[in-house]
Amino acid sequence: MASDNAKTALLCAYTLACAKQYAKAEGLILSDTELAKTPEAMDLLARIRVEQGDPAEARRLWQEIQALHPEHKPSRVALRNLGKPSRGGLWKAFAGAGKWGVLAAFALASLLWVGFFLLFGLTRDPAEAEPDVRRVTDVTWAGIPTGRDLAALGHWKGQAGWAQLSSDFFADPARSAHRAVLTTMVAETLGIPESRVFLGTAPDDAPEGQIRVELYR
């Protein structure tokens, strides 16, 4: 059974996928060895592959899940529907409706230790299935934030459900200790648990040493 940290990361990955931020969702999954081996994470990666136009890789992932976890129903259903035209012909893997609703519902259920899966039908309306996920804002710092920087971030206290820190700054081993410190500082400033603050990778065009904080709710 996945740890609480892995479950929290999975929920975050589902949220990113719902917002169509597939690269970030995949990066978060692959950064955690424990999480990446779970059937739920592999299933999410397969669905991302479908969205990216790679049904062959999606099929391979779902087949791997079935080989390792034959009791996993979502992957079995997805394999059965892969390649079938849906109503309107828009999705060839499965009707685009409930796919993210299914995933988000499962992630939330796992996080709360609920012992069952909430499975949506494959022909629901996407607007009905997707949760209300909105990015509040993003803030960029030149380096480790000063007290004034954090005070400005405090303006968003109570408005952000979680934050992602995107930076290559932490890749330097000499600065790795700053990760835990900054995670704590951001969590306390926003009034959210540290488990809701995630470390990501800076965009390719970001200046070296720059830290970007993306706030979501």
Tab-separated table of C-alpha atoms in Angstrom:
chain	number	residue	atom	x	y	z
A	1	MET	CA	0.000	0.000	0.000
A	2	ALA	CA	1.372	3.434	-0.926
A	3	SER	CA	2.462	5.782	1.831
A	4	ASP	CA	0.543	8.928	2.727
A	5	ASN	CA	3.182	11.013	0.912
A	6	ALA	CA	2.763	8.945	-2.245
A	7	LYS	CA	-1.034	9.264	-2.042
A	8	THR	CA	-0.762	13.019	-1.653
A	9	ALA	CA	1.602	13.219	-4.628
A	10	LEU	CA	-0.827	11.106	-6.668
A	11	LEU	CA	-3.693	13.459	-5.863
A	12	CYS	CA	-1.517	16.379	-6.952
A	13	ALA	CA	-0.669	14.570	-10.201
A	14	TYR	CA	-4.389	13.981	-10.878
A	15	THR	CA	-5.055	17.662	-10.262
A	16	LEU	CA	-2.306	18.686	-12.684
A	17	ALA	CA	-3.658	16.268	-15.288
A	18	CYS	CA	-7.149	17.729	-14.886
A	19	ALA	CA	-5.604	21.122	-15.629
A	20	LYS	CA	-3.958	19.588	-18.745
A	21	GLN	CA	-0.474	20.092	-17.308
A	22	TYR	CA	0.603	16.636	-18.386
A	23	ALA	CA	4.378	17.163	-18.261
A	24	LYS	CA	4.204	18.314	-14.649
A	25	ALA	CA	1.893	15.474	-13.679
A	26	GLU	CA	4.245	12.936	-15.255
A	27	GLY	CA	7.301	14.552	-13.677
A	28	LEU	CA	5.728	14.383	-10.234
A	29	ILE	CA	4.922	10.687	-10.643
A	30	LEU	CA	8.328	9.692	-11.997
A	31	SER	CA	10.152	11.618	-9.271
A	32	ASP	CA	8.779	9.174	-6.671
A	33	THR	CA	9.934	5.574	-7.218
A	34	GLU	CA	7.318	4.179	-4.834
A	35	LEU	CA	4.493	6.080	-6.508
A	36	ALA	CA	5.582	5.267	-10.076
A	37	LYS	CA	5.209	1.518	-9.420
A	38	THR	CA	1.582	1.711	-8.252
A	39	PRO	CA	-1.174	0.670	-10.700
A	40	GLU	CA	-2.982	3.963	-10.098
A	41	ALA	CA	0.050	6.029	-11.158
A	42	MET	CA	0.721	3.798	-14.167
A	43	ASP	CA	-2.937	4.126	-15.161
A	44	LEU	CA	-2.694	7.913	-15.015
A	45	LEU	CA	0.451	7.838	-17.174
A	46	ALA	CA	-1.391	5.669	-19.714
A	47	ARG	CA	-4.283	8.138	-19.887
A	48	ILE	CA	-1.822	10.994	-20.340
A	49	ARG	CA	-0.299	9.065	-23.266
A	50	VAL	CA	-3.740	8.842	-24.872
A	51	GLU	CA	-4.146	12.594	-24.485
A	52	GLN	CA	-0.717	13.066	-26.089
A	53	GLY	CA	-1.665	10.912	-29.074
A	54	ASP	CA	0.329	7.797	-28.173
A	55	PRO	CA	-2.262	5.013	-27.747
A	56	ALA	CA	0.375	2.320	-28.359
A	57	GLU	CA	2.311	3.335	-25.244
A	58	ALA	CA	-0.957	3.645	-23.325
A	59	ARG	CA	-1.851	0.078	-24.310
A	60	ARG	CA	1.582	-1.156	-23.194
A	61	LEU	CA	1.184	0.489	-19.782
A	62	TRP	CA	-2.323	-0.874	-19.272
A	63	GLN	CA	-1.206	-4.352	-20.303
A	64	GLU	CA	1.661	-4.132	-17.807
A	65	ILE	CA	-0.798	-3.151	-15.078
A	66	GLN	CA	-3.017	-6.118	-15.925
A	67	ALA	CA	-0.029	-8.475	-15.867
A	68	LEU	CA	1.010	-7.261	-12.417
A	69	HIS	CA	-2.406	-6.370	-10.976
A	70	PRO	CA	-5.142	-8.311	-12.844
A	71	GLU	CA	-7.722	-7.103	-10.311
A	72	HIS	CA	-7.225	-3.447	-11.394
A	73	LYS	CA	-10.545	-2.608	-13.057
A	74	PRO	CA	-9.831	0.856	-14.598
A	75	SER	CA	-6.970	-0.479	-16.740
A	76	ARG	CA	-9.026	-3.504	-17.798
A	77	VAL	CA	-11.924	-1.290	-18.881
A	78	ALA	CA	-9.566	1.122	-20.657
A	79	LEU	CA	-7.969	-1.717	-22.642
A	80	ARG	CA	-11.393	-2.966	-23.670
A	81	ASN	CA	-12.385	0.480	-24.931
A	82	LEU	CA	-9.065	1.486	-26.495
A	83	GLY	CA	-9.582	2.026	-30.219
A	84	LYS	CA	-13.367	2.087	-30.048
A	85	PRO	CA	-15.046	5.243	-31.379
A	86	SER	CA	-17.162	7.029	-28.817
A	87	ARG	CA	-20.362	8.945	-29.394
A	88	GLY	CA	-19.425	11.848	-31.657
A	89	GLY	CA	-16.149	10.152	-32.601
A	90	LEU	CA	-14.020	12.529	-30.548
A	91	TRP	CA	-12.215	9.964	-28.419
A	92	LYS	CA	-10.870	6.651	-29.619
A	93	ALA	CA	-9.683	5.336	-26.303
A	94	PHE	CA	-12.777	6.004	-24.242
A	95	ALA	CA	-15.404	8.705	-24.216
A	96	GLY	CA	-13.595	11.743	-22.865
A	97	ALA	CA	-16.018	12.366	-20.171
A	98	GLY	CA	-15.342	10.680	-17.004
A	99	LYS	CA	-11.695	9.871	-17.421
A	100	TRP	CA	-10.373	12.662	-15.233
A	101	GLY	CA	-13.413	12.455	-12.998
A	102	VAL	CA	-12.626	8.794	-12.382
A	103	LEU	CA	-9.021	9.587	-11.590
A	104	ALA	CA	-9.660	12.533	-9.335
A	105	ALA	CA	-12.349	10.629	-7.463
A	106	PHE	CA	-10.010	7.684	-6.915
A	107	ALA	CA	-7.171	9.926	-5.754
A	108	LEU	CA	-9.359	11.644	-3.215
A	109	ALA	CA	-10.724	8.319	-2.002
A	110	SER	CA	-7.199	6.954	-1.575
A	111	LEU	CA	-6.066	10.036	0.290
A	112	LEU	CA	-8.947	9.710	2.736
A	113	TRP	CA	-8.437	5.941	3.132
A	114	VAL	CA	-11.859	5.162	1.707
A	115	GLY	CA	-12.019	1.494	0.832
A	116	PHE	CA	-13.730	1.749	-2.535
A	117	PHE	CA	-13.364	3.439	-5.904
A	118	LEU	CA	-15.789	5.996	-7.265
A	119	LEU	CA	-15.988	5.118	-10.949
A	120	PHE	CA	-17.730	7.489	-13.344
A	121	GLY	CA	-19.296	6.290	-16.568
A	122	LEU	CA	-17.279	6.640	-19.744
A	123	THR	CA	-19.885	8.784	-21.500
A	124	ARG	CA	-20.372	11.619	-19.040
A	125	ASP	CA	-20.036	15.237	-20.052
A	126	PRO	CA	-16.452	16.525	-19.443
A	127	ALA	CA	-17.814	19.705	-17.883
A	128	GLU	CA	-19.678	17.571	-15.375
A	129	ALA	CA	-16.717	15.315	-14.603
A	130	GLU	CA	-13.845	17.781	-14.195
A	131	PRO	CA	-13.357	19.405	-10.778
A	132	ASP	CA	-13.065	23.153	-10.364
A	133	VAL	CA	-9.284	23.553	-10.465
A	134	ARG	CA	-7.971	27.093	-10.882
A	135	ARG	CA	-4.503	28.516	-10.557
A	136	VAL	CA	-4.579	31.490	-8.231
A	137	THR	CA	-1.319	33.156	-9.297
A	138	ASP	CA	2.399	32.631	-9.576
A	139	VAL	CA	5.234	34.507	-7.876
A	140	THR	CA	8.870	34.634	-8.984
A	141	TRP	CA	11.830	35.191	-6.680
A	142	ALA	CA	15.460	35.808	-7.683
A	143	GLY	CA	16.648	33.385	-4.982
A	144	ILE	CA	15.802	32.313	-1.442
A	145	PRO	CA	13.002	34.704	-0.452
A	146	THR	CA	13.494	37.507	2.018
A	147	GLY	CA	11.085	38.334	4.815
A	148	ARG	CA	9.514	40.951	2.562
A	149	ASP	CA	9.025	38.382	-0.211
A	150	LEU	CA	7.255	36.038	2.186
A	151	ALA	CA	5.130	38.853	3.564
A	152	ALA	CA	3.918	39.524	0.012
A	153	LEU	CA	3.173	35.827	-0.431
A	154	GLY	CA	1.164	35.947	2.789
A	155	HIS	CA	-1.412	38.006	0.903
A	156	TRP	CA	-2.596	34.695	-0.581
A	157	LYS	CA	-3.064	32.954	2.757
A	158	GLY	CA	-6.310	31.023	2.740
A	159	GLN	CA	-6.696	31.369	-1.031
A	160	ALA	CA	-4.232	28.719	-2.182
A	161	GLY	CA	-4.902	25.029	-1.603
A	162	TRP	CA	-1.370	24.007	-2.504
A	163	ALA	CA	1.832	25.400	-3.992
A	164	GLN	CA	4.488	24.100	-6.353
A	165	LEU	CA	8.032	25.471	-6.231
A	166	SER	CA	9.653	25.235	-9.661
A	167	SER	CA	13.398	25.821	-9.624
A	168	ASP	CA	16.767	24.432	-10.667
A	169	PHE	CA	18.142	26.286	-7.653
A	170	PHE	CA	17.696	23.192	-5.482
A	171	ALA	CA	19.612	20.927	-7.878
A	172	ASP	CA	22.876	22.237	-6.408
A	173	PRO	CA	23.792	19.845	-3.538
A	174	ALA	CA	25.146	22.784	-1.560
A	175	ARG	CA	21.670	24.305	-1.582
A	176	SER	CA	19.655	21.137	-1.065
A	177	ALA	CA	19.181	21.970	2.620
A	178	HIS	CA	17.172	25.017	1.539
A	179	ARG	CA	14.425	22.757	0.197
A	180	ALA	CA	13.040	21.681	3.560
A	181	VAL	CA	13.455	25.174	4.995
A	182	LEU	CA	11.681	26.873	2.102
A	183	THR	CA	8.940	24.242	2.047
A	184	THR	CA	8.238	24.946	5.721
A	185	MET	CA	8.346	28.718	5.202
A	186	VAL	CA	5.924	28.630	2.270
A	187	ALA	CA	3.554	26.234	4.055
A	188	GLU	CA	3.439	28.381	7.189
A	189	THR	CA	2.991	31.580	5.177
A	190	LEU	CA	0.088	30.168	3.158
A	191	GLY	CA	-1.414	28.319	6.120
A	192	ILE	CA	-1.354	24.933	4.376
A	193	PRO	CA	0.258	21.594	5.374
A	194	GLU	CA	3.816	21.005	4.178
A	195	SER	CA	2.497	17.967	2.305
A	196	ARG	CA	0.719	20.396	-0.048
A	197	VAL	CA	3.951	22.145	-1.078
A	198	PHE	CA	5.713	20.380	-3.965
A	199	LEU	CA	9.077	20.839	-5.669
A	200	GLY	CA	9.085	20.916	-9.457
A	201	THR	CA	11.511	21.810	-12.234
A	202	ALA	CA	12.010	25.304	-13.566
A	203	PRO	CA	10.964	26.051	-17.167
A	204	ASP	CA	13.792	25.807	-19.709
A	205	ASP	CA	13.744	29.564	-20.261
A	206	ALA	CA	13.849	30.477	-16.554
A	207	PRO	CA	16.915	32.468	-15.392
A	208	GLU	CA	19.390	30.403	-13.387
A	209	GLY	CA	18.752	30.514	-9.652
A	210	GLN	CA	15.205	31.824	-10.039
A	211	ILE	CA	12.459	30.323	-7.903
A	212	ARG	CA	8.884	30.317	-9.137
A	213	VAL	CA	5.974	29.589	-6.819
A	214	GLU	CA	2.737	28.517	-8.485
A	215	LEU	CA	-0.291	28.774	-6.222
A	216	TYR	CA	-3.355	26.632	-6.938
A	217	ARG	CA	-6.786	26.134	-5.431
